[in-house]
Short mmCIF file of C-alpha atoms and ligand atoms in Angstrom, two decimals:
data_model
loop_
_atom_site.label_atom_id
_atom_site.label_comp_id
_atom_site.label_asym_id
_atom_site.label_seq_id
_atom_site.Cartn_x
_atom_site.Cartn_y
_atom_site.Cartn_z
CA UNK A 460 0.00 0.00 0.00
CA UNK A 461 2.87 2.41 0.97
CA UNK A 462 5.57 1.03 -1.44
CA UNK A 463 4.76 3.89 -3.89
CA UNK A 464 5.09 7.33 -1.79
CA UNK A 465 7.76 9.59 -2.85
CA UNK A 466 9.99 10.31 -0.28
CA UNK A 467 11.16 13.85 -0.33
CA UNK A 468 14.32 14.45 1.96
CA UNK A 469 14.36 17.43 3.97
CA UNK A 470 17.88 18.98 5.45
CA UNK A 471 17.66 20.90 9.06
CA UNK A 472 20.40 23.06 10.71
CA UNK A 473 20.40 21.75 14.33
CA UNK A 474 22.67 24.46 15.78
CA UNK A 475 19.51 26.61 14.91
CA UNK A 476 17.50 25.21 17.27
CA UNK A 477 17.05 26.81 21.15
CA UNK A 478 15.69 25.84 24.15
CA UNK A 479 15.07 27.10 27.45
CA UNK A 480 16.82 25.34 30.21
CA UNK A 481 13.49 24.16 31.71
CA UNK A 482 12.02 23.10 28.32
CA UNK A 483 11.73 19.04 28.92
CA UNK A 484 9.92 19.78 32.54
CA UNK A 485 7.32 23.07 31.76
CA UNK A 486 7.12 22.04 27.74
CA UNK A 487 8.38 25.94 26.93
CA UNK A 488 8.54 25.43 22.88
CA UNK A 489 11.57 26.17 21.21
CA UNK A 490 12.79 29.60 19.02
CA UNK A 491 14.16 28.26 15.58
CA UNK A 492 16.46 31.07 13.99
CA UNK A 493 16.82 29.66 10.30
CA UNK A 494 13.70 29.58 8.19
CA UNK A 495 14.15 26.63 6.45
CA UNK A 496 14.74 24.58 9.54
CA UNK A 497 11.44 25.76 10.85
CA UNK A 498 9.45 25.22 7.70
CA UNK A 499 11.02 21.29 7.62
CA UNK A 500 9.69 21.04 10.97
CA UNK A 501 6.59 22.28 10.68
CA UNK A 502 5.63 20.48 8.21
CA UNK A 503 6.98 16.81 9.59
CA UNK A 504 5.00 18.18 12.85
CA UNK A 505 1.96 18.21 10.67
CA UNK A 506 2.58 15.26 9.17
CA UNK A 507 2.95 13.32 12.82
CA UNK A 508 -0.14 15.17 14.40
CA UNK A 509 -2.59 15.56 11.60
CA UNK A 510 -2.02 12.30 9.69
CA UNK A 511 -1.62 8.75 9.73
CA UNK A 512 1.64 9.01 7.93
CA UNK A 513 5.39 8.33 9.32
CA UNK A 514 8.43 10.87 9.24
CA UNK A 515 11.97 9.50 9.99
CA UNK A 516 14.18 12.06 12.15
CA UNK A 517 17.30 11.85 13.92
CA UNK A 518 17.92 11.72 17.22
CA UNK A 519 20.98 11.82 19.37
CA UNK A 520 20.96 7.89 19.49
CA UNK A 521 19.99 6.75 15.98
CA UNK A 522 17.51 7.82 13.30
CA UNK A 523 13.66 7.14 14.63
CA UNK A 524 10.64 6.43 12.10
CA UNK A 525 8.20 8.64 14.30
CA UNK A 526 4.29 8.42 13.88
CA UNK A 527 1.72 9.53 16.54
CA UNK A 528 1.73 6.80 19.55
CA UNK A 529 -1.64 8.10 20.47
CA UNK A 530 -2.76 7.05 16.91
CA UNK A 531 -3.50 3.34 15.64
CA UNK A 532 -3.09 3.97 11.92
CA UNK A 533 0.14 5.83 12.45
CA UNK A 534 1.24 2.92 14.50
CA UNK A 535 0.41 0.37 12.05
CA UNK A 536 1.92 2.53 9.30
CA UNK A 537 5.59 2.48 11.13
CA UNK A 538 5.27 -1.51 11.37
CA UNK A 539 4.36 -1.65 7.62
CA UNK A 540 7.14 0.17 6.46
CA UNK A 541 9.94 -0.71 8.75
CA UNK A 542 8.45 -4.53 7.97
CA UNK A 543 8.46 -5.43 11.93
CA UNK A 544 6.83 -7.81 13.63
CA UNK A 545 3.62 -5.99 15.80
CA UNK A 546 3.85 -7.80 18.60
CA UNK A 547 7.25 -5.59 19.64
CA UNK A 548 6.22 -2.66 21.82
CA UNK A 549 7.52 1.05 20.97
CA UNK A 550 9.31 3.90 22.55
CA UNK A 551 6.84 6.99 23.09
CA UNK A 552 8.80 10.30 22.64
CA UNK A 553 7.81 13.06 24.27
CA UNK A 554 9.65 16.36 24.61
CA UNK A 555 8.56 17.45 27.96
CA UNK A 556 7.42 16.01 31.42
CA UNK A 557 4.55 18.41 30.71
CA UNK A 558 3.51 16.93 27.70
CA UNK A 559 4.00 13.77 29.31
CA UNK A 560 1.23 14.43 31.44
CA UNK A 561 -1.13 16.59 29.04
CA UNK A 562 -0.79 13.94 26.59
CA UNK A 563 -0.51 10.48 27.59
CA UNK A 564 -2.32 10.87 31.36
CA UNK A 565 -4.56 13.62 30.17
CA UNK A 566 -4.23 15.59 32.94
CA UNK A 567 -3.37 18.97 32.30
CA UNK A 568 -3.25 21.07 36.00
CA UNK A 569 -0.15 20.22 36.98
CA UNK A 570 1.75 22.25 38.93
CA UNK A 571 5.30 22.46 39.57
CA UNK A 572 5.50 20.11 42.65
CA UNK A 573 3.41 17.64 41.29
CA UNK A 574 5.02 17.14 37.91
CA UNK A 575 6.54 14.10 38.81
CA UNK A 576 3.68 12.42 40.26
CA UNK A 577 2.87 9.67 37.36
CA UNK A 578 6.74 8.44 37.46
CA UNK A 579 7.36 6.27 40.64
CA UNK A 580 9.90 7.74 42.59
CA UNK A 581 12.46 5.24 42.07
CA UNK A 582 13.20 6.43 38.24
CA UNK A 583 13.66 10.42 40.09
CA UNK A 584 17.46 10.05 40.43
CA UNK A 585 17.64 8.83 36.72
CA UNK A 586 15.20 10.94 34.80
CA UNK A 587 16.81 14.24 36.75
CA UNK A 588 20.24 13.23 36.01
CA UNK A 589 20.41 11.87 31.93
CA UNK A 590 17.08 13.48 30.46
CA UNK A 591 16.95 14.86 27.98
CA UNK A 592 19.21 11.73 26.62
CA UNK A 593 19.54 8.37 25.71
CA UNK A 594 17.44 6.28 28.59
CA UNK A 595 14.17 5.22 28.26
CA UNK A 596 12.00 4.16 31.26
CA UNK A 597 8.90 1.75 31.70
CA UNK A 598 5.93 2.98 33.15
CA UNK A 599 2.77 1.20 34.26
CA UNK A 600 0.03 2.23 31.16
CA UNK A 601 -2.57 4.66 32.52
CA UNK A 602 -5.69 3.35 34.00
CA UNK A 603 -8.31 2.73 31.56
CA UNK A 604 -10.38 6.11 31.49
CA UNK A 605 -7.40 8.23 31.19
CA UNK A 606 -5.14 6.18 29.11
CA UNK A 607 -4.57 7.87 25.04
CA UNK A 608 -1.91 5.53 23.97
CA UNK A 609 -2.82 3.40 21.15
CA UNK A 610 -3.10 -0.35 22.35
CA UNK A 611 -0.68 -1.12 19.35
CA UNK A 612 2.31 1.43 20.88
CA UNK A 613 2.44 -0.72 24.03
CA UNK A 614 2.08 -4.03 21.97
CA UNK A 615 -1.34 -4.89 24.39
CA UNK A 616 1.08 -4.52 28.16
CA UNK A 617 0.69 -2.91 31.08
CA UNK A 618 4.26 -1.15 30.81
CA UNK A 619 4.81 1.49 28.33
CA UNK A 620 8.30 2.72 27.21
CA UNK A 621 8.91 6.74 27.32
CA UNK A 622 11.83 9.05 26.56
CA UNK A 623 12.63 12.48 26.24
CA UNK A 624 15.73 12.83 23.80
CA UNK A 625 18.46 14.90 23.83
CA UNK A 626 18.79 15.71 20.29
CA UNK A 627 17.11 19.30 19.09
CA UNK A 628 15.99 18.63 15.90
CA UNK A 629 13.75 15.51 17.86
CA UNK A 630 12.56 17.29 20.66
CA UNK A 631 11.75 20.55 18.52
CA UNK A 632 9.87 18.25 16.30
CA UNK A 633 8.09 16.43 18.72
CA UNK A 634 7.43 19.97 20.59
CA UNK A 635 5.84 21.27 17.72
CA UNK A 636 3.92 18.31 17.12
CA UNK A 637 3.10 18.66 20.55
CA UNK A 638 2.29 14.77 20.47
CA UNK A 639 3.97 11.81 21.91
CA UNK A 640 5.87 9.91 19.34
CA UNK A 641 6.19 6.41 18.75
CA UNK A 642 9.58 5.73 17.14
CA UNK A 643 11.38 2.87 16.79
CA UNK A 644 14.75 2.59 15.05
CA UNK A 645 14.22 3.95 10.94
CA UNK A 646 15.49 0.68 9.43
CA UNK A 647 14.22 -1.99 7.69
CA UNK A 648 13.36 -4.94 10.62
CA UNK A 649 16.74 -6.52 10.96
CA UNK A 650 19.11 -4.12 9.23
CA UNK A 651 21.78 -2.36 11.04
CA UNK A 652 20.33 0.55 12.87
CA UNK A 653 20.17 3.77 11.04
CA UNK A 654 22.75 6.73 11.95
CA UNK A 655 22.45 9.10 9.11
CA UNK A 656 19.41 10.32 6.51
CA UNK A 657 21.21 8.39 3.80
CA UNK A 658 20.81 4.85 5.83
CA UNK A 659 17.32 5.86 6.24
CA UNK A 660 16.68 6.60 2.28
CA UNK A 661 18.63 3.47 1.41
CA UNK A 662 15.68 1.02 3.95
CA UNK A 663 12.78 3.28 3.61
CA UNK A 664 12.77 5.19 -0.71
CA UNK A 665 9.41 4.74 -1.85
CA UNK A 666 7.55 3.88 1.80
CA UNK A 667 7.85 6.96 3.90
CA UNK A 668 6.50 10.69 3.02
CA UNK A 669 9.31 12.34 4.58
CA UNK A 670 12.97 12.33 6.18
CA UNK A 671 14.27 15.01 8.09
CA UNK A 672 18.29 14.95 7.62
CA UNK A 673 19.92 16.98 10.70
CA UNK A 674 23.12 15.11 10.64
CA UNK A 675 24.55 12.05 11.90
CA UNK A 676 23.71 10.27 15.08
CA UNK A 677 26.44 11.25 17.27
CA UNK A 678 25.40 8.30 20.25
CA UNK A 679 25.64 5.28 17.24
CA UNK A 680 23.35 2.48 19.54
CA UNK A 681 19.73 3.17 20.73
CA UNK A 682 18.80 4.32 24.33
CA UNK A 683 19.38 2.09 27.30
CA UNK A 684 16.19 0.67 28.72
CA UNK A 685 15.40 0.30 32.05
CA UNK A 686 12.09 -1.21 33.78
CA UNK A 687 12.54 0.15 37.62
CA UNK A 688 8.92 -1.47 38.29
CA UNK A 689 10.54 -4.97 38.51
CA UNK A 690 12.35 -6.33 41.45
CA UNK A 691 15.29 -6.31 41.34
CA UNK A 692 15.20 -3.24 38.63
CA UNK A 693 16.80 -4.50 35.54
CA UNK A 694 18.17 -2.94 32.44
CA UNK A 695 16.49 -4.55 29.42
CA UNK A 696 18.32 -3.33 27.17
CA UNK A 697 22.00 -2.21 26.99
CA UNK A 698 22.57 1.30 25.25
CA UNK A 699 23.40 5.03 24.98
CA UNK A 700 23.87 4.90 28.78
CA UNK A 701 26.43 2.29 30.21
CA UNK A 702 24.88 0.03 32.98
CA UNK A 703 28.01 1.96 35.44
CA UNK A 704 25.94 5.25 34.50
CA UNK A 705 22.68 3.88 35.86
CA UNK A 706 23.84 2.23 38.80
CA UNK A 707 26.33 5.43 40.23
CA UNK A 708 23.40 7.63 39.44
CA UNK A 709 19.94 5.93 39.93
CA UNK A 710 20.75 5.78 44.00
CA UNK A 711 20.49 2.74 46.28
CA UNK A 712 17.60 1.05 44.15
CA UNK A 713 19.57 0.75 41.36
CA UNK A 714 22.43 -0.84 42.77
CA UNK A 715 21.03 -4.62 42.66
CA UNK A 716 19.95 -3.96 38.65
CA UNK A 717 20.21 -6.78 36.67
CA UNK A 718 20.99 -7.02 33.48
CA UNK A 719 18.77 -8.73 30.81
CA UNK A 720 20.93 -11.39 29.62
CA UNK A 721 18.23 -14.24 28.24
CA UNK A 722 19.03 -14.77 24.16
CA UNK A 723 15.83 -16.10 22.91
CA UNK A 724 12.24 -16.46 24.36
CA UNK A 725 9.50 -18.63 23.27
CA UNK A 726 7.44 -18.09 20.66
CA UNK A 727 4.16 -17.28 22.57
CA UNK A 728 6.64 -15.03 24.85
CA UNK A 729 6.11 -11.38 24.96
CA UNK A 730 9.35 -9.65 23.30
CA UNK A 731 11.02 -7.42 26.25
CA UNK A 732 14.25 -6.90 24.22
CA UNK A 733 14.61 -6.48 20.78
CA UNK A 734 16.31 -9.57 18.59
CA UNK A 735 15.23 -11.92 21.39
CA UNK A 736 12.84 -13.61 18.75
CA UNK A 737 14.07 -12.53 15.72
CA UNK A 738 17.10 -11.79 13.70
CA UNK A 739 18.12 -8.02 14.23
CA UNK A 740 20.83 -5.77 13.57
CA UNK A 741 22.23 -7.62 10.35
CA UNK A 742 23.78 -6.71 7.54
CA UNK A 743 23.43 -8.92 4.38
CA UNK A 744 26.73 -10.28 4.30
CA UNK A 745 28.04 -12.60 6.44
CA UNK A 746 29.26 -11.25 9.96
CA UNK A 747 31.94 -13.16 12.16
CA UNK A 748 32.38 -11.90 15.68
CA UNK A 749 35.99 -12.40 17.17
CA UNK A 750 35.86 -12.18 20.61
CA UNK A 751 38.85 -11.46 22.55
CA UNK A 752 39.70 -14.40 25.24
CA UNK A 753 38.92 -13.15 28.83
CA UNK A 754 41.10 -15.75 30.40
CA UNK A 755 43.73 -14.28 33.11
CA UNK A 756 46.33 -15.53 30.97
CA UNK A 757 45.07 -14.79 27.65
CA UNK A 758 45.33 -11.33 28.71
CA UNK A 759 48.53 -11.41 28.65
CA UNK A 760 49.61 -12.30 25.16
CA UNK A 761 50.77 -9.35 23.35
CA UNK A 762 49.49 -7.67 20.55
CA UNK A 763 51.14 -9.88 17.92
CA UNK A 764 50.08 -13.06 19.34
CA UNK A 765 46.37 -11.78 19.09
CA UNK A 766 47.20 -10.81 15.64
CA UNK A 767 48.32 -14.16 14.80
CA UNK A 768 45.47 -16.06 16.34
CA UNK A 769 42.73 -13.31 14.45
CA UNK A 770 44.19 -13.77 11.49
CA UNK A 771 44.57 -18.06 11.85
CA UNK A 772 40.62 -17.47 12.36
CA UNK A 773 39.86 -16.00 9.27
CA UNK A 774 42.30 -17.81 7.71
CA UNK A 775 40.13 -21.11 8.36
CA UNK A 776 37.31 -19.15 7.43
CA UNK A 777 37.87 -17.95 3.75
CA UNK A 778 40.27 -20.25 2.79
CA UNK A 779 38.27 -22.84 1.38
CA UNK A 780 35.68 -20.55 0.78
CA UNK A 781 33.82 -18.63 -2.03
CA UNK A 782 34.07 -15.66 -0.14
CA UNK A 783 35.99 -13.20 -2.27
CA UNK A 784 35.51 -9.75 -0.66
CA UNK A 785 36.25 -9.30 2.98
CA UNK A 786 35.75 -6.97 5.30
CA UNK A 787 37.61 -6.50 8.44
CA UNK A 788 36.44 -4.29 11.30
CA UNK A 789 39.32 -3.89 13.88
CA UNK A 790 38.75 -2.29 17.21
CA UNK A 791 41.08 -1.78 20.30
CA UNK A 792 43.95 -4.36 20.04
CA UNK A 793 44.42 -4.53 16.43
CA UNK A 794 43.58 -1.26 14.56
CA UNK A 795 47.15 -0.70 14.13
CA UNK A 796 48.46 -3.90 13.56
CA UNK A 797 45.66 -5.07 10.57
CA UNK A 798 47.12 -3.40 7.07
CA UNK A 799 46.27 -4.31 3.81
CA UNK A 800 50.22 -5.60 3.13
CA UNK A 801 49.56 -7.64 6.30
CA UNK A 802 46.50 -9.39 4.81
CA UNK A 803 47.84 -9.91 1.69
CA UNK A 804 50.90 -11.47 2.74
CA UNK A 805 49.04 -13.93 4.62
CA UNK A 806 46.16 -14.78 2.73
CA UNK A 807 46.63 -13.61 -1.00
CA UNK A 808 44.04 -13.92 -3.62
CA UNK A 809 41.44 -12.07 -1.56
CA UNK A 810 40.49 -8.43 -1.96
CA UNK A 811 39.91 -6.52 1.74
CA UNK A 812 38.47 -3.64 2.71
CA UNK A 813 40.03 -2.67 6.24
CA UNK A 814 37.70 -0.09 8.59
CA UNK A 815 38.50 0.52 12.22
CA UNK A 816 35.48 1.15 14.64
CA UNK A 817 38.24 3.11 16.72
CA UNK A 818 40.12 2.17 19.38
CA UNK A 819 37.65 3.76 22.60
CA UNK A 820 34.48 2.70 23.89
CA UNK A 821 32.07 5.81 22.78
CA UNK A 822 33.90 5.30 19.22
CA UNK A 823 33.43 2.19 18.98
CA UNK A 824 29.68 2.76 19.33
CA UNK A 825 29.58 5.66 17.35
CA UNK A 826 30.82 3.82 14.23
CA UNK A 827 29.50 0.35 14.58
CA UNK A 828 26.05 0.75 12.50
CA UNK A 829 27.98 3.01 9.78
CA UNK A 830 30.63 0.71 9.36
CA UNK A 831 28.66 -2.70 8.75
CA UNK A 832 26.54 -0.76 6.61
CA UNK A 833 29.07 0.88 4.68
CA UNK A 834 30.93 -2.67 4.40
CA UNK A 835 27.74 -4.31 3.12
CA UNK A 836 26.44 -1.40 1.01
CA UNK A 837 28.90 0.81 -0.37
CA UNK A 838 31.51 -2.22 -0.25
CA UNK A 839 29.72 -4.91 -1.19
CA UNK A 840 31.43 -7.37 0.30
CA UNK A 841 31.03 -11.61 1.12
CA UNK A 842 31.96 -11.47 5.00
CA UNK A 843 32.70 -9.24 7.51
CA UNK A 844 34.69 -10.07 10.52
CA UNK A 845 34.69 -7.95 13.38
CA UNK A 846 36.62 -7.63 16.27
CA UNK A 847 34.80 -7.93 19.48
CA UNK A 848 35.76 -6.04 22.88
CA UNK A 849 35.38 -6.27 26.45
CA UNK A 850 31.83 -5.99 28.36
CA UNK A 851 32.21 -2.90 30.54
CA UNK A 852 31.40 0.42 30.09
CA UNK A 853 30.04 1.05 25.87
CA UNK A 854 31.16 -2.66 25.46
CA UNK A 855 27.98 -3.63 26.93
CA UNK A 856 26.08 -2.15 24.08
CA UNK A 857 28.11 -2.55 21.52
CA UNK A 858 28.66 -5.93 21.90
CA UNK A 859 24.93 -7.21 22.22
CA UNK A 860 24.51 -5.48 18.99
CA UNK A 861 27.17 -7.44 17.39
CA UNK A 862 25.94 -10.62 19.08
CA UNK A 863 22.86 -10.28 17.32
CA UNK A 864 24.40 -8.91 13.78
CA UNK A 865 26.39 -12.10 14.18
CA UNK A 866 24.30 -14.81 15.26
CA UNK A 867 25.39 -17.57 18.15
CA UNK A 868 26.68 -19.81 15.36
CA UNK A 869 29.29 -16.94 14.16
CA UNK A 870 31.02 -15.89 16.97
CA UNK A 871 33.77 -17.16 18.11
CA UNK A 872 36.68 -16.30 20.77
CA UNK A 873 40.30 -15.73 19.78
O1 TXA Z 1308 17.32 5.13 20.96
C1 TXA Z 1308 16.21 4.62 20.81
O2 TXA Z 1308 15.58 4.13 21.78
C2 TXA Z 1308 15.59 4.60 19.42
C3 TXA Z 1308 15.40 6.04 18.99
C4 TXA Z 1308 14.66 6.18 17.71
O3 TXA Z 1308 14.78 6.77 20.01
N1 TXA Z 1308 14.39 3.85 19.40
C5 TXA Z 1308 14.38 2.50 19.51
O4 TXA Z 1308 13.14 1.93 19.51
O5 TXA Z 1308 15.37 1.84 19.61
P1 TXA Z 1308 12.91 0.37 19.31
O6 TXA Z 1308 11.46 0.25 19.05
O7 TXA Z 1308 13.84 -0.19 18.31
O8 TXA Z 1308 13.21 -0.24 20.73
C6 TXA Z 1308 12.23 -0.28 21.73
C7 TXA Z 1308 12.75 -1.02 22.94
C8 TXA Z 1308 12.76 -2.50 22.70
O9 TXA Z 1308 13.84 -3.05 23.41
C9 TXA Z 1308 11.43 -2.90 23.31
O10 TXA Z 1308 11.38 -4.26 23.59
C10 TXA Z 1308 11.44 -2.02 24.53
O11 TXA Z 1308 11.93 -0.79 24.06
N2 TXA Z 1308 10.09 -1.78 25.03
C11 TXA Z 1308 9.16 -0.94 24.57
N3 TXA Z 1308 8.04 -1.02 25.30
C12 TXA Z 1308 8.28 -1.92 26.26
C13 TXA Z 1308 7.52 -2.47 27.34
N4 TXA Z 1308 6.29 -2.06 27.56
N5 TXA Z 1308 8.10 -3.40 28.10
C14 TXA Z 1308 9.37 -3.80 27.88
N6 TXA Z 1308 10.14 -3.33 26.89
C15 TXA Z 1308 9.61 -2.41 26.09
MG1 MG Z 1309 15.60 -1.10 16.21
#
């Protein structure tokens, strides 16, 4: 039904963009100095509030395919282009505590000291502290008579999921809108995330109205999900926000958090996490995930032993293989030992296209959609092997994204 839209690109200047310091608690609307920016954003604020159509936008995470959570059709509409499965709930985006209220709980005389009163007190510390920003929270779905949200948003739970993001082109847009917006990652289900307007064209030509391009997506891996209504609290799903962050800065109830760790569910389960039930994350080609060996001992071999085992790895890999192309994605121990003369030397008669994700956590992140995208699509190539890193701090994040672009049956630890 929506395979034939034309989907008209529209570029925004971010840096025009102001808010008040109090904006994401009183809902104060923005002042946009450059015209065009405004016009863009007025008219994707249209679009999300007076339609049952989708815009994709970025935020400071990735790109979002945003249609009105309070809104069936628009619901629907995301699923059908994005190609996901509708029993997955979705983020609700709103721009302001205030709106929050006004818009999901329908209650609209709040004052100051109350403002917090439909958030249980053990998300305070968080929200305070990293909104506007990459965490999203669970909240119990309004009683029955006050309740807005479209049944399809919270995939038929009691929870819903809510953030306020960080990035200005989002909030002015959903400001504007002045509607909560359901937005889920602007991919095709089970691509790579999307972390620029040109990922988003490449999924979604042809089934979306409208893309707002502000830039790139400076955060690179979606917003880390908490549910503080469980005991103990857990974090359901690893992101923007390292599991340290919530645990130093969510106070005493956050310091038993778990962390969602369960791979697959049933198939009558209700999906908590994303790429539980299905394949997510993936690039076309083949990925191989090289995880470094956390062994006491292993940690001690120097940089050219780990060299020697990666490469013995892929070695076995493509040898025998068809594969012709390969990509290789170091990260922290062998971006500077992985050349092209290197690979050549040791496995000729193979053409390889070498792209660090960087050699720091937050880099790491930052790059990790662009790269496997830009190996499978711009590249073109058979495999891509990528080196893995340690679980703490952004490896948390990154590397349950790569766990999934892999696949259990393609990692393996060197
Ligand atoms: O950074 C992000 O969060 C991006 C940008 C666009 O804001 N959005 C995003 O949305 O990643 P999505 O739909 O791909 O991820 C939604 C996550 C999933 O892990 C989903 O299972 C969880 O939120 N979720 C949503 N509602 C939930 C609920 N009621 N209970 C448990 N998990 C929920
Ligand atoms: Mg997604």
């Amino acid at each position: 039904m929506h395979s034939n839209l034309s989907t008209r690109v529209l570029k925004v200047d971010p840096s025009s963009i102001h808010f008040s310091p109090l904006a994401h608690l009183d809902g104060s609307l923005p002042t946009i100095s450059d015209p065009k920016t405004k016009e863009a954003l007025l008219e994707a604020a249209r679009i999300i509030r007076d339609t049952d159509e989708t815009v994709a936008f970025p935020t400071e995470t990735v790109y979002g395919l945003g249609g009105s959570s309070l809104n069936d059709n628009s619901v629907l509409n995301i699923y059908k282009a994005k190609n996901r499965p509708s029993d997955n709930p979705l983020i609700s985006h709103v721009s302001s505590i205030d709106q929050l209220n006004r818009t999901i709980y329908g209650v609209n005389d709040f004052k100051d000291e109350n403002l917090l009163n439909n958030i249980p007190k053990i998300y305070h510390n968080l929200i305070k502290n990293l909104w506007p920003g990459p965490l999203t929270i669970l909240l119990p779905t309004p009683p029955h008579s006050q309740n807005t949200l479209s049944k399809l948003t919270t995939a038929g739970q009691c929870t819903f999921a809510v953030r306020i993001p960080s990035n200005p082109v989002a909030r002015a847009l959903i400001a504007l809108s002045d509607t909560p917006i359901a937005a889920p990652s602007a991919n095709s289900s089970t691509r790579p995330s999307p972390t620029s307007a040109a990922h988003v064209l490449h999924d979604l030509n042809g089934k979306i109205p409208l893309i707002i391009d502000g830039g790139s997506a400076n955060v690179g891996v979606e917003s880390t999900v908490v549910d503080g209504l469980s005991s103990p609290p857990m974090l359901l799903r690893p992101g923007g926000f390292t599991y340290e962050n919530i645990i130093s800065i969510g106070g005493e109830d956050w310091i038993n958090c778990k962390v969602e760790r369960r791979r697959t569910v049933a198939p009558d389960e209700k999906v908590r996490t994303p790429g539980m039930k299905y394949k997510h994350y993936s690039p076309s080609a083949k990925v191989i995930l090289l995880i470094p060996n956390e062994e006491e001992n292993e940690n001690l071999l120097s940089i050219n032993e780990r060299k020697e085992k990666f490469i013995n790895i892929i070695k076995s890999e493509i040898e025998s293989s068809e594969f012709r192309k390969i990509a290789i994605l170091p990260s922290i121990d062998l971006t500077s030992v992985i050349t092209n003369e290197f690979l050549n030397s040791s496995i000729p008669g193979k053409k390889y296209f070498i792209d660090s994700l960087g050699t720091d956590g937050e880099t790491i992140q930052a790059n990790l959609f662009a790269s496997l995208r830009k190996a499978d699509e711009e590249e073109s190539v058979d495999v891509i092997f990528v080196e893995g890193i340690r679980e703490v701090g952004e490896g948390l994040a990154v590397m349950n994204r790569l766990r999934k672009a892999a696949g259990p049956d393609n990692t393996v630890i060197f």
